[in-house]
PDB file of C-alpha atoms in Angstrom:
ATOM      1  CA  GLU A   1      41.451  37.112  -2.933  1.00  0.00           C
ATOM      2  CA  ILE A   2      38.741  38.538  -5.131  1.00  0.00           C
ATOM      3  CA  GLY A   3      35.086  37.664  -5.412  1.00  0.00           C
ATOM      4  CA  SER A   4      33.103  37.559  -8.616  1.00  0.00           C
ATOM      5  CA  GLY A   5      29.441  36.865  -9.256  1.00  0.00           C
ATOM      6  CA  LEU A   6      28.186  34.417 -11.843  1.00  0.00           C
ATOM      7  CA  VAL A   7      25.012  35.701 -13.448  1.00  0.00           C
ATOM      8  CA  GLY A   8      23.017  33.348 -15.636  1.00  0.00           C
ATOM      9  CA  SER A   9      22.128  34.726 -19.052  1.00  0.00           C
ATOM     10  CA  GLU A  10      18.835  34.182 -20.854  1.00  0.00           C
ATOM     11  CA  MET A  11      18.212  30.501 -21.463  1.00  0.00           C
ATOM     12  CA  CYS A  12      16.065  28.640 -23.939  1.00  0.00           C
ATOM     13  CA  ILE A  13      13.602  26.741 -21.746  1.00  0.00           C
ATOM     14  CA  ARG A  14      12.860  23.396 -23.354  1.00  0.00           C
ATOM     15  CA  ASP A  15      11.668  20.068 -22.000  1.00  0.00           C
ATOM     16  CA  ARG A  16      14.685  17.883 -22.699  1.00  0.00           C
ATOM     17  CA  THR A  17      15.899  14.977 -20.616  1.00  0.00           C
ATOM     18  CA  THR A  18      18.097  12.366 -22.265  1.00  0.00           C
ATOM     19  CA  THR A  19      19.517   9.073 -21.051  1.00  0.00           C
ATOM     20  CA  ALA A  20      22.265   7.100 -22.774  1.00  0.00           C
ATOM     21  CA  GLY A  21      23.604   3.692 -21.715  1.00  0.00           C
ATOM     22  CA  ASP A  22      26.718   1.727 -22.515  1.00  0.00           C
ATOM     23  CA  THR A  23      27.808  -1.896 -22.353  1.00  0.00           C
ATOM     24  CA  GLY A  24      29.424  -1.394 -18.960  1.00  0.00           C
ATOM     25  CA  GLY A  25      26.063  -0.959 -17.265  1.00  0.00           C
ATOM     26  CA  THR A  26      26.475   2.745 -16.480  1.00  0.00           C
ATOM     27  CA  TYR A  27      24.225   5.493 -17.794  1.00  0.00           C
ATOM     28  CA  LYS A  28      24.540   9.167 -18.597  1.00  0.00           C
ATOM     29  CA  HIS A  29      21.567  11.357 -17.695  1.00  0.00           C
ATOM     30  CA  VAL A  30      21.329  14.929 -18.974  1.00  0.00           C
ATOM     31  CA  PHE A  31      18.724  17.234 -17.427  1.00  0.00           C
ATOM     32  CA  LYS A  32      17.922  20.645 -18.879  1.00  0.00           C
ATOM     33  CA  PRO A  33      15.345  23.250 -17.764  1.00  0.00           C
ATOM     34  CA  SER A  34      11.793  22.720 -18.960  1.00  0.00           C
ATOM     35  CA  ARG A  35       8.625  24.789 -19.031  1.00  0.00           C
ATOM     36  CA  ARG A  36       6.946  22.514 -16.498  1.00  0.00           C
ATOM     37  CA  GLN A  37       8.389  20.814 -13.440  1.00  0.00           C
ATOM     38  CA  PRO A  38       7.021  17.432 -12.324  1.00  0.00           C
ATOM     39  CA  SER A  39       5.494  17.278  -8.851  1.00  0.00           C
ATOM     40  CA  LEU A  40       5.975  14.655  -6.163  1.00  0.00           C
ATOM     41  CA  ILE A  41       4.588  13.481  -2.834  1.00  0.00           C
ATOM     42  CA  ILE A  42       6.690  13.742   0.329  1.00  0.00           C
ATOM     43  CA  GLU A  43       5.891  11.973   3.596  1.00  0.00           C
ATOM     44  CA  LYS A  44       7.144  12.957   7.038  1.00  0.00           C
ATOM     45  CA  SER A  45       6.850  10.090   9.526  1.00  0.00           C
ATOM     46  CA  PHE A  46       6.569  10.315  13.320  1.00  0.00           C
ATOM     47  CA  LEU A  47       6.991   6.620  14.038  1.00  0.00           C
ATOM     48  CA  ASP A  48       6.903   6.868  17.833  1.00  0.00           C
ATOM     49  CA  ILE A  49       3.360   8.285  17.832  1.00  0.00           C
ATOM     50  CA  GLY A  50       2.053   6.754  14.594  1.00  0.00           C
ATOM     51  CA  VAL A  51       1.449  10.035  12.766  1.00  0.00           C
ATOM     52  CA  TYR A  52       2.257  10.533   9.085  1.00  0.00           C
ATOM     53  CA  ALA A  53       2.129  13.889   7.282  1.00  0.00           C
ATOM     54  CA  LYS A  54       1.653  13.680   3.518  1.00  0.00           C
ATOM     55  CA  TYR A  55       2.552  16.671   1.367  1.00  0.00           C
ATOM     56  CA  SER A  56       1.104  16.554  -2.152  1.00  0.00           C
ATOM     57  CA  GLY A  57       1.984  18.529  -5.258  1.00  0.00           C
ATOM     58  CA  CYS A  58       5.528  19.319  -4.101  1.00  0.00           C
ATOM     59  CA  LYS A  59       7.998  21.051  -6.393  1.00  0.00           C
ATOM     60  CA  VAL A  60      11.552  22.318  -5.978  1.00  0.00           C
ATOM     61  CA  ASN A  61      11.647  26.106  -5.662  1.00  0.00           C
ATOM     62  CA  THR A  62      15.359  26.712  -5.056  1.00  0.00           C
ATOM     63  CA  MET A  63      18.532  24.666  -4.866  1.00  0.00           C
ATOM     64  CA  SER A  64      21.913  25.956  -3.738  1.00  0.00           C
ATOM     65  CA  ILE A  65      25.313  24.396  -3.152  1.00  0.00           C
ATOM     66  CA  THR A  66      28.678  25.747  -2.002  1.00  0.00           C
ATOM     67  CA  VAL A  67      31.851  23.906  -2.952  1.00  0.00           C
ATOM     68  CA  GLY A  68      35.178  24.422  -1.190  1.00  0.00           C
ATOM     69  CA  GLY A  69      37.015  23.755   2.061  1.00  0.00           C
ATOM     70  CA  ASP A  70      37.276  20.479   3.941  1.00  0.00           C
ATOM     71  CA  GLY A  71      33.808  20.405   5.525  1.00  0.00           C
ATOM     72  CA  GLU A  72      30.860  18.238   4.591  1.00  0.00           C
ATOM     73  CA  LEU A  73      29.475  18.881   1.125  1.00  0.00           C
ATOM     74  CA  THR A  74      25.737  19.550   1.284  1.00  0.00           C
ATOM     75  CA  ALA A  75      23.036  21.074  -0.908  1.00  0.00           C
ATOM     76  CA  ASN A  76      20.086  23.128   0.286  1.00  0.00           C
ATOM     77  CA  ILE A  77      16.756  22.413  -1.419  1.00  0.00           C
ATOM     78  CA  ASP A  78      13.683  24.549  -0.778  1.00  0.00           C
ATOM     79  CA  MET A  79      10.361  22.884  -1.574  1.00  0.00           C
ATOM     80  CA  MET A  80       6.796  24.134  -2.044  1.00  0.00           C
ATOM     81  CA  GLY A  81       3.719  21.940  -1.735  1.00  0.00           C
ATOM     82  CA  ALA A  82       0.042  22.204  -2.567  1.00  0.00           C
ATOM     83  CA  ASN A  83      -1.513  20.666   0.556  1.00  0.00           C
ATOM     84  CA  GLU A  84      -0.902  18.651   3.714  1.00  0.00           C
ATOM     85  CA  THR A  85      -2.815  15.597   4.910  1.00  0.00           C
ATOM     86  CA  ILE A  86      -2.337  13.982   8.341  1.00  0.00           C
ATOM     87  CA  LEU A  87      -2.688  10.183   8.229  1.00  0.00           C
ATOM     88  CA  ASP A  88      -2.452   7.313  10.701  1.00  0.00           C
ATOM     89  CA  ALA A  89      -0.655   5.011   8.238  1.00  0.00           C
ATOM     90  CA  THR A  90       2.219   5.366   5.832  1.00  0.00           C
ATOM     91  CA  ILE A  91       1.558   5.792   2.121  1.00  0.00           C
ATOM     92  CA  SER A  92       4.172   3.106   1.372  1.00  0.00           C
ATOM     93  CA  SER A  93       4.688   0.139   3.676  1.00  0.00           C
ATOM     94  CA  SER A  94       7.749  -1.098   1.745  1.00  0.00           C
ATOM     95  CA  PRO A  95       9.680   1.883   0.356  1.00  0.00           C
ATOM     96  CA  ARG A  96      12.622   1.173  -1.907  1.00  0.00           C
ATOM     97  CA  THR A  97      16.030   2.083  -0.506  1.00  0.00           C
ATOM     98  CA  LEU A  98      18.309   3.685  -3.088  1.00  0.00           C
ATOM     99  CA  ASN A  99      22.051   3.180  -3.221  1.00  0.00           C
ATOM    100  CA  PHE A 100      23.924   6.168  -1.844  1.00  0.00           C
ATOM    101  CA  ASP A 101      27.293   7.346  -3.152  1.00  0.00           C
ATOM    102  CA  ARG A 102      28.572  10.428  -1.348  1.00  0.00           C
ATOM    103  CA  PHE A 103      30.517  13.204  -3.059  1.00  0.00           C
ATOM    104  CA  SER A 104      32.974  15.323  -1.086  1.00  0.00           C
ATOM    105  CA  ASN A 105      34.764  18.617  -1.657  1.00  0.00           C
ATOM    106  CA  PHE A 106      37.950  16.713  -2.458  1.00  0.00           C
ATOM    107  CA  MET A 107      36.205  15.112  -5.448  1.00  0.00           C
ATOM    108  CA  ALA A 108      35.278  18.477  -6.960  1.00  0.00           C
ATOM    109  CA  SER A 109      36.855  20.375  -9.819  1.00  0.00           C
ATOM    110  CA  PHE A 110      35.961  23.676 -11.465  1.00  0.00           C
ATOM    111  CA  LYS A 111      36.214  24.510 -15.152  1.00  0.00           C
ATOM    112  CA  ILE A 112      35.974  27.780 -17.052  1.00  0.00           C
ATOM    113  CA  ASN A 113      35.511  27.509 -20.813  1.00  0.00           C
ATOM    114  CA  GLY A 114      36.260  23.801 -20.495  1.00  0.00           C
ATOM    115  CA  GLU A 115      39.647  24.326 -18.824  1.00  0.00           C
ATOM    116  CA  LEU A 116      40.427  23.311 -15.236  1.00  0.00           C
ATOM    117  CA  VAL A 117      40.917  26.242 -12.852  1.00  0.00           C
ATOM    118  CA  ALA A 118      42.942  25.452  -9.719  1.00  0.00           C
ATOM    119  CA  ILE A 119      43.014  28.851  -7.981  1.00  0.00           C
ATOM    120  CA  CYS A 120      39.430  28.974  -6.682  1.00  0.00           C
ATOM    121  CA  THR A 121      38.855  28.513  -2.954  1.00  0.00           C
ATOM    122  CA  GLU A 122      35.049  28.544  -3.058  1.00  0.00           C
ATOM    123  CA  VAL A 123      32.336  28.350  -5.703  1.00  0.00           C
ATOM    124  CA  SER A 124      28.631  28.593  -4.974  1.00  0.00           C
ATOM    125  CA  MET A 125      25.574  28.422  -7.185  1.00  0.00           C
ATOM    126  CA  GLU A 126      21.825  28.775  -6.843  1.00  0.00           C
ATOM    127  CA  MET A 127      18.939  27.766  -9.093  1.00  0.00           C
ATOM    128  CA  ASN A 128      15.685  29.598  -8.402  1.00  0.00           C
ATOM    129  CA  MET A 129      12.557  28.327 -10.152  1.00  0.00           C
ATOM    130  CA  ASN A 130      10.541  31.302  -8.834  1.00  0.00           C
ATOM    131  CA  LEU A 131       7.438  29.214  -8.183  1.00  0.00           C
ATOM    132  CA  ASP A 132       4.266  31.223  -7.649  1.00  0.00           C
ATOM    133  CA  GLY A 133       3.052  30.198  -4.193  1.00  0.00           C
ATOM    134  CA  ASP A 134       0.265  32.797  -4.067  1.00  0.00           C
ATOM    135  CA  THR A 135      -2.285  30.530  -5.731  1.00  0.00           C
ATOM    136  CA  TYR A 136      -4.954  30.113  -3.060  1.00  0.00           C
ATOM    137  CA  ALA A 137      -8.430  29.872  -4.551  1.00  0.00           C
ATOM    138  CA  ILE A 138     -11.810  30.611  -2.987  1.00  0.00           C
ATOM    139  CA  GLY A 139     -13.162  27.384  -1.519  1.00  0.00           C
ATOM    140  CA  GLY A 140      -9.745  25.741  -1.546  1.00  0.00           C
ATOM    141  CA  LYS A 141      -9.684  25.464   2.269  1.00  0.00           C
ATOM    142  CA  GLY A 142      -6.294  27.149   2.523  1.00  0.00           C
ATOM    143  CA  PHE A 143      -4.517  24.843   0.075  1.00  0.00           C
ATOM    144  CA  ARG A 144      -2.799  25.952  -3.115  1.00  0.00           C
ATOM    145  CA  ALA A 145      -4.675  25.250  -6.333  1.00  0.00           C
ATOM    146  CA  ALA A 146      -1.459  25.186  -8.381  1.00  0.00           C
ATOM    147  CA  LEU A 147       2.262  25.872  -8.281  1.00  0.00           C
ATOM    148  CA  ASN A 148       3.077  27.748 -11.455  1.00  0.00           C
ATOM    149  CA  GLU A 149       6.650  28.031 -12.696  1.00  0.00           C
ATOM    150  CA  GLY A 150       8.192  31.479 -12.971  1.00  0.00           C
ATOM    151  CA  ILE A 151      11.279  32.685 -14.845  1.00  0.00           C
ATOM    152  CA  LEU A 152      14.279  30.520 -14.015  1.00  0.00           C
ATOM    153  CA  ASN A 153      17.061  32.513 -12.366  1.00  0.00           C
ATOM    154  CA  LEU A 154      20.632  31.191 -12.150  1.00  0.00           C
ATOM    155  CA  SER A 155      23.222  32.916  -9.986  1.00  0.00           C
ATOM    156  CA  GLY A 156      26.300  32.215  -7.932  1.00  0.00           C
ATOM    157  CA  SER A 157      29.665  33.479  -6.742  1.00  0.00           C
ATOM    158  CA  MET A 158      33.305  32.566  -6.863  1.00  0.00           C
ATOM    159  CA  THR A 159      36.298  33.361  -4.648  1.00  0.00           C
ATOM    160  CA  ALA A 160      39.767  32.953  -6.131  1.00  0.00           C
ATOM    161  CA  PHE A 161      43.388  33.878  -5.462  1.00  0.00           C
ATOM    162  CA  PHE A 162      44.357  37.147  -7.130  1.00  0.00           C
ATOM    163  CA  THR A 163      47.109  35.875  -9.455  1.00  0.00           C
ATOM    164  CA  ASP A 164      46.442  37.996 -12.567  1.00  0.00           C
ATOM    165  CA  ASP A 165      43.824  40.243 -14.161  1.00  0.00           C
ATOM    166  CA  THR A 166      41.918  37.512 -16.044  1.00  0.00           C
ATOM    167  CA  PHE A 167      38.760  37.615 -13.939  1.00  0.00           C
ATOM    168  CA  ILE A 168      38.826  41.415 -13.735  1.00  0.00           C
ATOM    169  CA  LYS A 169      38.851  41.618 -17.534  1.00  0.00           C
ATOM    170  CA  TYR A 170      35.976  39.145 -17.727  1.00  0.00           C
ATOM    171  CA  ALA A 171      33.907  41.474 -15.543  1.00  0.00           C
ATOM    172  CA  GLU A 172      34.976  44.775 -17.120  1.00  0.00           C
ATOM    173  CA  GLU A 173      34.558  43.561 -20.681  1.00  0.00           C
ATOM    174  CA  SER A 174      31.289  41.637 -20.033  1.00  0.00           C
ATOM    175  CA  THR A 175      32.869  38.511 -21.467  1.00  0.00           C
ATOM    176  CA  THR A 176      30.558  35.550 -21.995  1.00  0.00           C
ATOM    177  CA  ILE A 177      32.038  32.324 -20.643  1.00  0.00           C
ATOM    178  CA  SER A 178      31.000  28.831 -19.592  1.00  0.00           C
ATOM    179  CA  ALA A 179      31.524  27.345 -16.126  1.00  0.00           C
ATOM    180  CA  GLU A 180      31.200  23.812 -14.786  1.00  0.00           C
ATOM    181  CA  ILE A 181      31.343  22.260 -11.331  1.00  0.00           C
ATOM    182  CA  LEU A 182      32.250  18.572 -11.585  1.00  0.00           C
ATOM    183  CA  PHE A 183      32.293  15.818  -8.940  1.00  0.00           C
ATOM    184  CA  GLU A 184      33.877  12.443  -9.705  1.00  0.00           C
ATOM    185  CA  THR A 185      34.229   9.211  -7.750  1.00  0.00           C
ATOM    186  CA  GLY A 186      34.964   5.891  -9.432  1.00  0.00           C
ATOM    187  CA  ASP A 187      32.600   5.338 -12.350  1.00  0.00           C
ATOM    188  CA  PHE A 188      30.189   8.026 -11.155  1.00  0.00           C
ATOM    189  CA  SER A 189      30.169  11.759 -11.761  1.00  0.00           C
ATOM    190  CA  LEU A 190      27.866  14.732 -11.272  1.00  0.00           C
ATOM    191  CA  SER A 191      28.235  17.914 -13.277  1.00  0.00           C
ATOM    192  CA  PHE A 192      26.547  21.318 -13.126  1.00  0.00           C
ATOM    193  CA  LEU A 193      27.178  23.119 -16.411  1.00  0.00           C
ATOM    194  CA  TYR A 194      26.412  26.792 -17.047  1.00  0.00           C
ATOM    195  CA  PRO A 195      27.016  27.228 -20.796  1.00  0.00           C
ATOM    196  CA  CYS A 196      26.571  31.007 -20.874  1.00  0.00           C
ATOM    197  CA  LEU A 197      27.632  33.266 -17.980  1.00  0.00           C
ATOM    198  CA  LEU A 198      28.592  36.870 -17.344  1.00  0.00           C
ATOM    199  CA  TYR A 199      30.966  37.899 -14.559  1.00  0.00           C
ATOM    200  CA  THR A 200      30.320  40.862 -12.286  1.00  0.00           C
ATOM    201  CA  SER A 201      32.851  42.094  -9.728  1.00  0.00           C
ATOM    202  CA  ASP A 202      31.939  42.789  -6.111  1.00  0.00           C
ATOM    203  CA  ALA A 203      34.133  45.902  -6.304  1.00  0.00           C
ATOM    204  CA  ALA A 204      31.622  47.500  -8.677  1.00  0.00           C
ATOM    205  CA  ASP A 205      29.061  47.587  -5.842  1.00  0.00           C
ATOM    206  CA  ASP A 206      31.376  49.329  -3.331  1.00  0.00           C
TER     207      ASP A 206
END
């Protein structure tokens, strides 16, 4: 097996989110990086003692996912928040429960330049927003005054069976390619598309 790194090239950061519907009642959402990330409020509830911690101004700092094997498919999301408030009541007495459709490793496929690749045993990716958490202001009582976005960094790795020299040439020749991780179940799908990537070989670091 060989390992190769996926290094995200420079991206045009624009605020573009589109939604398209069809007559069947399903929708296609396309999310692309933007200059500003919306914030949200997260609540942690301790129901047995009636304590509720509210975290305001939260943003996603990093997200990573590893696809492959027969284990449970999970994603790791690292959050940053502006401040914490301890309450004795919930901020929402009747929260809405969303429908949950689980994806598994068996529902995944991997594409390079739009073509299915069936020799990869593991693919991982990470999106790092590089939020600036060092934004404590005088008089702010230890809370962040802002969470400013940094330069978006995209990276990842891939492990594949060594069947030919295709991936080695990609790395040696600095070939620009596209890569996509796709999950499908019934009428639903989730895709992570990297339209412009450069391979680097782990052997170059040895």
